[in-house]
Amino acid sequence: MNQSPRRKTVKPFGGHDPDLIKINRVMSPRLFFILPGPLCTALLLHLAFSSSRFWPCIWFAFIPLCWSVRTQLPGRAFIQGIIAGFAFYYLNLFWITNSIRNFSALPIPIALVIMALLAIYLGLYFGFFSFLLAKNPPVSWVSILFLASCWTLLEWLRGNLFVGFPWHNLGTALSPGSPFTLLLPYVGVYSLSFVIITTNLALYSLIFNQDNNHFMIRRIATLLAVPILYFLLLAASHTGIASLDKSLPLKVSIIQPNIPQEEKWNPAYRQRNFTLLEEMSLESAATSTSEIPHLVIWPEASLPDFFQDAPLFRQRISTLTRQGNFYLLAGSPQYDTDSAGKHHYFNSALLFSPGGKLIAGYDKIKLVPFGEFTPLADYFPFLGKMVPGADFTAGRPQKPMDLDNFSLVPSICFEGIFPEFVAGSMAKDSGFLVNITNDAWFGISSGPRQHLLNVRMRAMENRCYLLRCANTGISAIISPDGQIIKQLPLGKRGQLEAIIYPTISPTIYARHPYLLILLLTVMAAGCKIYMQQWPLKSPSGFP
């Protein structure tokens, strides 16, 4: 009796092959097989975000993680992803512990545990991506686009879920001179993250899926899509996107007083600190002309008392602005009292006219958890703030501040790292961005540099000037294309001056900040349906 030859079944690339599962069970207990890939990815990402010399690492940082989970079950791939994310964030965000160690009563071991818990939470997003990576290996155009869409959506979720922490999206590692940044006014920073993770996955597929040479050309085509886009954007860069009204010049002066956090709220230093701000502002005003409006910017919480409780400082501000003939934007805490007699505290930015009148105010909306408020305090009363001070109340959305023919969109501290939040304010009117902050909490660490790196993207997304005023640095004047025109280094007292111009109209991204997220959601769903209906016919995956 003749028997038909047995058909050789080709197992898809991933952790679903029974043979690979056996290997998985043998290899997984050994740290040698679990740690190198995730830790290598964490190190490459750390280098990419830590130094301008190593930012190209971002283009291949995920390859070790992809290689590491290639034989793993989805559950174990999830653990490896958490390891990669934990190591990256623990290394890159360790500066956060400075404020806990120096300005709270918590012992150092507790501070390290808190940092570890934050890193584990952020590492969960890496874990979910690795889980999807194990279930849907990057062996086809469809699977690559599915995974790239999922990673970008996970980044967006990290920036919006609960309080939100959109710190170090992959796209922030790119230099402002990169043509890819031309995507920012249209679809925002998440588009750069999509391009970067697509490149990582395509490179991995090209290097490691070598089992069928017949599909090599298509693999190369997958990878070439990125440089082709690069050169198209490079050609487009000469057309110019920024649209500024050169008929409306504004002189701006950014004051960086470099007041140590230990002295900022000490009553013994209040008069001295305020006098320092006055003198530096008048020095800048001495070179002003009456033909060009002048705006002076002070850092977050620069008024050394609650605004309502400081009549002397209010009077001095009125005298100062009249004498110098400038607008003044200053950070100050405020409070109001409800009908029950309870105080509600706000972290505010106040705008004063050259006549000394308070003409606009803004209350911070995106508060720092455990720094400015305690999440879930009603349900977990044992939780508390990590730094001293009252719990703040979030403000309500407000219109941009108006001065002469300008529209000023303020943000306070880490509010500037939220792409859609800032874009939503810019969509209401044209103008420019101001970010005031006090990074003195973090001392001489990498925190202020990383903060500037993340905030800088808002200038490119909205194609407008961004003025950043920091108490101890790093203050900067950033052009609409993301270039730093001037900056003051960390830990130095000084001031920055420049002539800027308002934008004429909001960018596409400012008007439609959720467009890319909607498109990626549709793409991810479509790719998943395609992979289920038409599974891969070959191990190469390029049918």
Coordinates of C-alpha atoms in Angstrom, one line a residue, residues 20-29 34 38 65 68-69 71-83 127 130-131 134:
L20 CA 11.0 25.5 21.1
I21 CA 8.8 25.2 24.1
K22 CA 11.0 22.3 25.3
I23 CA 14.1 24.4 24.8
N24 CA 12.3 27.2 26.5
R25 CA 11.7 25.2 29.6
V26 CA 15.4 24.1 29.8
M27 CA 16.9 27.5 29.1
S28 CA 14.5 29.8 31.0
P29 CA 15.8 29.2 34.6
I34 CA 17.2 35.6 30.3
P38 CA 16.9 42.8 28.0
L65 CA 15.3 42.2 23.2
S68 CA 16.0 37.3 23.4
V69 CA 12.3 36.6 23.3
T71 CA 12.2 31.3 21.7
Q72 CA 10.2 32.4 24.7
L73 CA 6.6 31.7 25.6
P74 CA 4.5 35.0 25.7
G75 CA 4.4 34.9 29.5
R76 CA 8.2 34.7 29.9
A77 CA 8.7 37.2 27.1
F78 CA 6.5 39.5 29.2
I79 CA 8.9 39.1 32.2
Q80 CA 11.9 39.8 29.9
G81 CA 10.2 43.0 28.7
I82 CA 9.7 44.1 32.3
I83 CA 13.4 43.5 33.0
G127 CA 6.5 43.8 29.1
S130 CA 7.4 41.8 24.5
F131 CA 4.3 39.7 25.1
A134 CA 6.4 36.6 21.2

